[in-house]
XYZ file of C-alpha atoms in Angstrom:
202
model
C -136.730 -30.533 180.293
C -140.324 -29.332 180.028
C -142.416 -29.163 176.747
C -142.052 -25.883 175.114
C -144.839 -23.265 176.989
C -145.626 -21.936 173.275
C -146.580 -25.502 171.852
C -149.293 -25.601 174.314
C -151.070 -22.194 173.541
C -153.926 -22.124 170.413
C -153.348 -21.344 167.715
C -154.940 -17.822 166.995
C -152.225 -16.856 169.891
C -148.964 -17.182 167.976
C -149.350 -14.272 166.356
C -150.424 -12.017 168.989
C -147.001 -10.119 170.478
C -148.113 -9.651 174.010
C -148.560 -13.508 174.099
C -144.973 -14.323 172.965
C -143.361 -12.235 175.446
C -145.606 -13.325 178.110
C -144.626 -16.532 177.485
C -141.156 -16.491 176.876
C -140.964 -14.966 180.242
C -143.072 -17.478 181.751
C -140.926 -20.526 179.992
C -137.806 -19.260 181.663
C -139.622 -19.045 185.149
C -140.395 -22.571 184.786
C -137.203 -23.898 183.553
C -135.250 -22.319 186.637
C -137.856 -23.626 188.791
C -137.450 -27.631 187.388
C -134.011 -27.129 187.580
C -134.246 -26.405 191.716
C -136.752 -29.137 192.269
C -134.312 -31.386 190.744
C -131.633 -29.915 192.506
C -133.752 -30.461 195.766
C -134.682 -33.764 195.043
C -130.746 -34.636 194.466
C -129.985 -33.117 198.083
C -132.138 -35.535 199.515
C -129.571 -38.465 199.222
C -126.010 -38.293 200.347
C -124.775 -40.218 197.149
C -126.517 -37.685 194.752
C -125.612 -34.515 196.648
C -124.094 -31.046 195.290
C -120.828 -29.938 196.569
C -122.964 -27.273 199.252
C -125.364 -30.160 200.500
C -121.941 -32.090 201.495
C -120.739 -29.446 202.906
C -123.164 -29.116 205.705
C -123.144 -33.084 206.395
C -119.216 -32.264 206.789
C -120.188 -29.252 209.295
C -122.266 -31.913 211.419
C -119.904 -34.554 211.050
C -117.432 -32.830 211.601
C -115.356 -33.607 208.976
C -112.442 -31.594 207.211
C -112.101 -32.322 203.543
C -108.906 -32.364 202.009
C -107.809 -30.039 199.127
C -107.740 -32.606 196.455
C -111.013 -34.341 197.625
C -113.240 -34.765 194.540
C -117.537 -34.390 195.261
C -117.341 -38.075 195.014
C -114.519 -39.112 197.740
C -116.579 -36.134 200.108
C -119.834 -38.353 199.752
C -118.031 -41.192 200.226
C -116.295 -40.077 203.258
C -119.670 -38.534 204.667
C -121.658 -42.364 203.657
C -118.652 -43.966 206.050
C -119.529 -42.144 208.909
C -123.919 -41.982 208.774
C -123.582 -45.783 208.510
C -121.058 -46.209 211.466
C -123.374 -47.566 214.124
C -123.514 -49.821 217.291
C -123.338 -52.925 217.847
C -120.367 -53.644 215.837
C -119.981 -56.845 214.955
C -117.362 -58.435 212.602
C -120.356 -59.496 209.783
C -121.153 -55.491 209.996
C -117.551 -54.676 209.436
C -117.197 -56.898 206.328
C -120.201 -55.135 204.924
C -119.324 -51.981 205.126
C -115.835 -52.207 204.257
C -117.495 -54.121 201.166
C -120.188 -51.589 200.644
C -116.883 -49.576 199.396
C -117.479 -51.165 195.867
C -114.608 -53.944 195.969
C -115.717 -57.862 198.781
C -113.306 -57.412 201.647
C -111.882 -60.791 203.250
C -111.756 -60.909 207.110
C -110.028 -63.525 208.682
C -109.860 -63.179 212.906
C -106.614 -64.731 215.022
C -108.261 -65.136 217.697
C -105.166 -66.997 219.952
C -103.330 -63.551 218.481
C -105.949 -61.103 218.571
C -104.942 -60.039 215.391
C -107.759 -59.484 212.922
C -106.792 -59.505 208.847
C -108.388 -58.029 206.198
C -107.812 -58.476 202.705
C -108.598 -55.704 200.635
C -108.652 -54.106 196.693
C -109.068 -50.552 197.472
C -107.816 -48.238 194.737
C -109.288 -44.608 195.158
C -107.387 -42.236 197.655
C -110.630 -41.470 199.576
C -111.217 -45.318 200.470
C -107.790 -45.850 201.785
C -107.683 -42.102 203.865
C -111.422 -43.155 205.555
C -110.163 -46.619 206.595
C -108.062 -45.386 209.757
C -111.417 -43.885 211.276
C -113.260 -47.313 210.919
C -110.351 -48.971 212.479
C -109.991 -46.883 215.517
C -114.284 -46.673 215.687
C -115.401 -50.417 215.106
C -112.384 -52.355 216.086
C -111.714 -53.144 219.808
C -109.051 -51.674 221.163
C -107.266 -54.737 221.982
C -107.015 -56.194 218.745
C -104.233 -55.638 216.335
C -105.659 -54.827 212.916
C -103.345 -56.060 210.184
C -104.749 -54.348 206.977
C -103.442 -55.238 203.585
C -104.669 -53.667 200.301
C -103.691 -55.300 197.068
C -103.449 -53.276 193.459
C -104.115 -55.544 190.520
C -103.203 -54.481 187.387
C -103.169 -56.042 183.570
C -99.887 -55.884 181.831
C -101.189 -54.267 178.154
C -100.173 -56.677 175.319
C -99.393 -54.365 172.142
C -97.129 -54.780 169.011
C -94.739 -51.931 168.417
C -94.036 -51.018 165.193
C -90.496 -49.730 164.984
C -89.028 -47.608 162.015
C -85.987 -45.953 160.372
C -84.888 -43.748 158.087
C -81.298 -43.206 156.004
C -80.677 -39.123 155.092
C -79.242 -38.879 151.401
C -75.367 -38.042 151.877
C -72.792 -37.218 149.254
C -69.238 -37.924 149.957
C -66.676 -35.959 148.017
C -63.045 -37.378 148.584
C -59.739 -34.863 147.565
C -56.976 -36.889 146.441
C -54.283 -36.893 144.549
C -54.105 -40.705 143.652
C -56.941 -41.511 141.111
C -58.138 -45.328 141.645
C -60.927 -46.403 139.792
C -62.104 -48.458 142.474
C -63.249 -46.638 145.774
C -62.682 -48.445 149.335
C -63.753 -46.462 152.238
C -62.078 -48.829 155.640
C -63.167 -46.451 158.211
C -65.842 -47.436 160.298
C -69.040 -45.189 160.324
C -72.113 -45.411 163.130
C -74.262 -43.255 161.396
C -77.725 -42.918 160.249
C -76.516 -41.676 156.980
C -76.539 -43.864 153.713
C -73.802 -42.987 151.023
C -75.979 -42.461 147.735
C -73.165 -40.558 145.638
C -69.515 -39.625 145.596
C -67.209 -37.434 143.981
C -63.801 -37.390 143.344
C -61.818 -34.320 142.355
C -58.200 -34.388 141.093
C -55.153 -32.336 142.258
C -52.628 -31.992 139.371
């Protein structure tokens, strides 16, 4: 952001009123127009582009974005294809499926003409753009046999478990008084017996 307009007037100006508006007006006008040379600056590169900018490269490309396609998967996508250039070569391949942010490992059959690659791609957009560099860099004649790994740490935590017995009054109706109380029945409850009763029938 730019220095204040106002801190760089004299002083026998901040108290004159035609001044102050002036250059309130003025520090406005240059705020909007930093903010579209930085803008413009940003457009200039493909990884740094607004959502509008990427939408041309898509026009020339040719390129239909999906619905759920963030800004970032779009640049990605539109990165995949500018670099896609002849001659193709198997080094060039590695490095741009690399470039992708995880090392890819090639390893070419060539009895089998199968080529594998190894890979650890984990965003949608990565895996979607793969199919076009398959059917654009690798010959036709050669079987591609892609396999993408997901690694993932099982989280260590201790779980701290806890219970709690409700209060619960029993009140038994009887008509034979024992001093001694036996309750046989079996109860599965979460209920703890803290006090009884016993009323007498005569």
């Amino acid at each position: 952001m730019i220095d204040e307009l106002k801190s760089l007037l004299p002083e026998w100006y901040h108290n004159v009123l035609e001044m102050n508006v002036l250059i309130g007006i003025e520090q406005h006008l240059a705020e909007e127009f930093l903010n579209q040379l930085e803008t413009l600056q940003s457009n200039q590169y493909v990884s740094t582009a607004d959502s509008r900018t990427i939408s041309l490269y898509e026009q020339m490309l040719k390129i239909t974005p999906e619905s759920t396609d963030t800004l970032e998967t779009r640049r990605f996508r539109v990165l995949t294809r500018m670099t896609s250039q002849v001659p193709y070569t198997e080094r060039y391949l590695q490095e741009l499926l690399s470039s992708f942010g995880e090392p890819v490992k090639l390893t070419m059959f060539y009895n089998e003409y199968r080529l594998l690659i190894e890979m650890n791609f984990e965003k949608a957009g990565q895996i979607s753009e793969l199919e076009y560099i398959f059917s654009s860099i690798v010959p036709a004649n050669i079987l591609v046999d892609a396999r993408n790994s997901l690694k993932g740490e099982i989280p260590q935590s201790e779980v701290f478990l806890a219970s709690i017995a409700i209060p619960t009054e029993l009140v038994v109706i009887s008509q034979d008084v024992k001093d001694d109380i036996a309750i046989d029945s079996a109860q599965r409850t979460g209920h703890a017996i803290t006090n009884y009763q016993i009323i007498e029938i005569k």
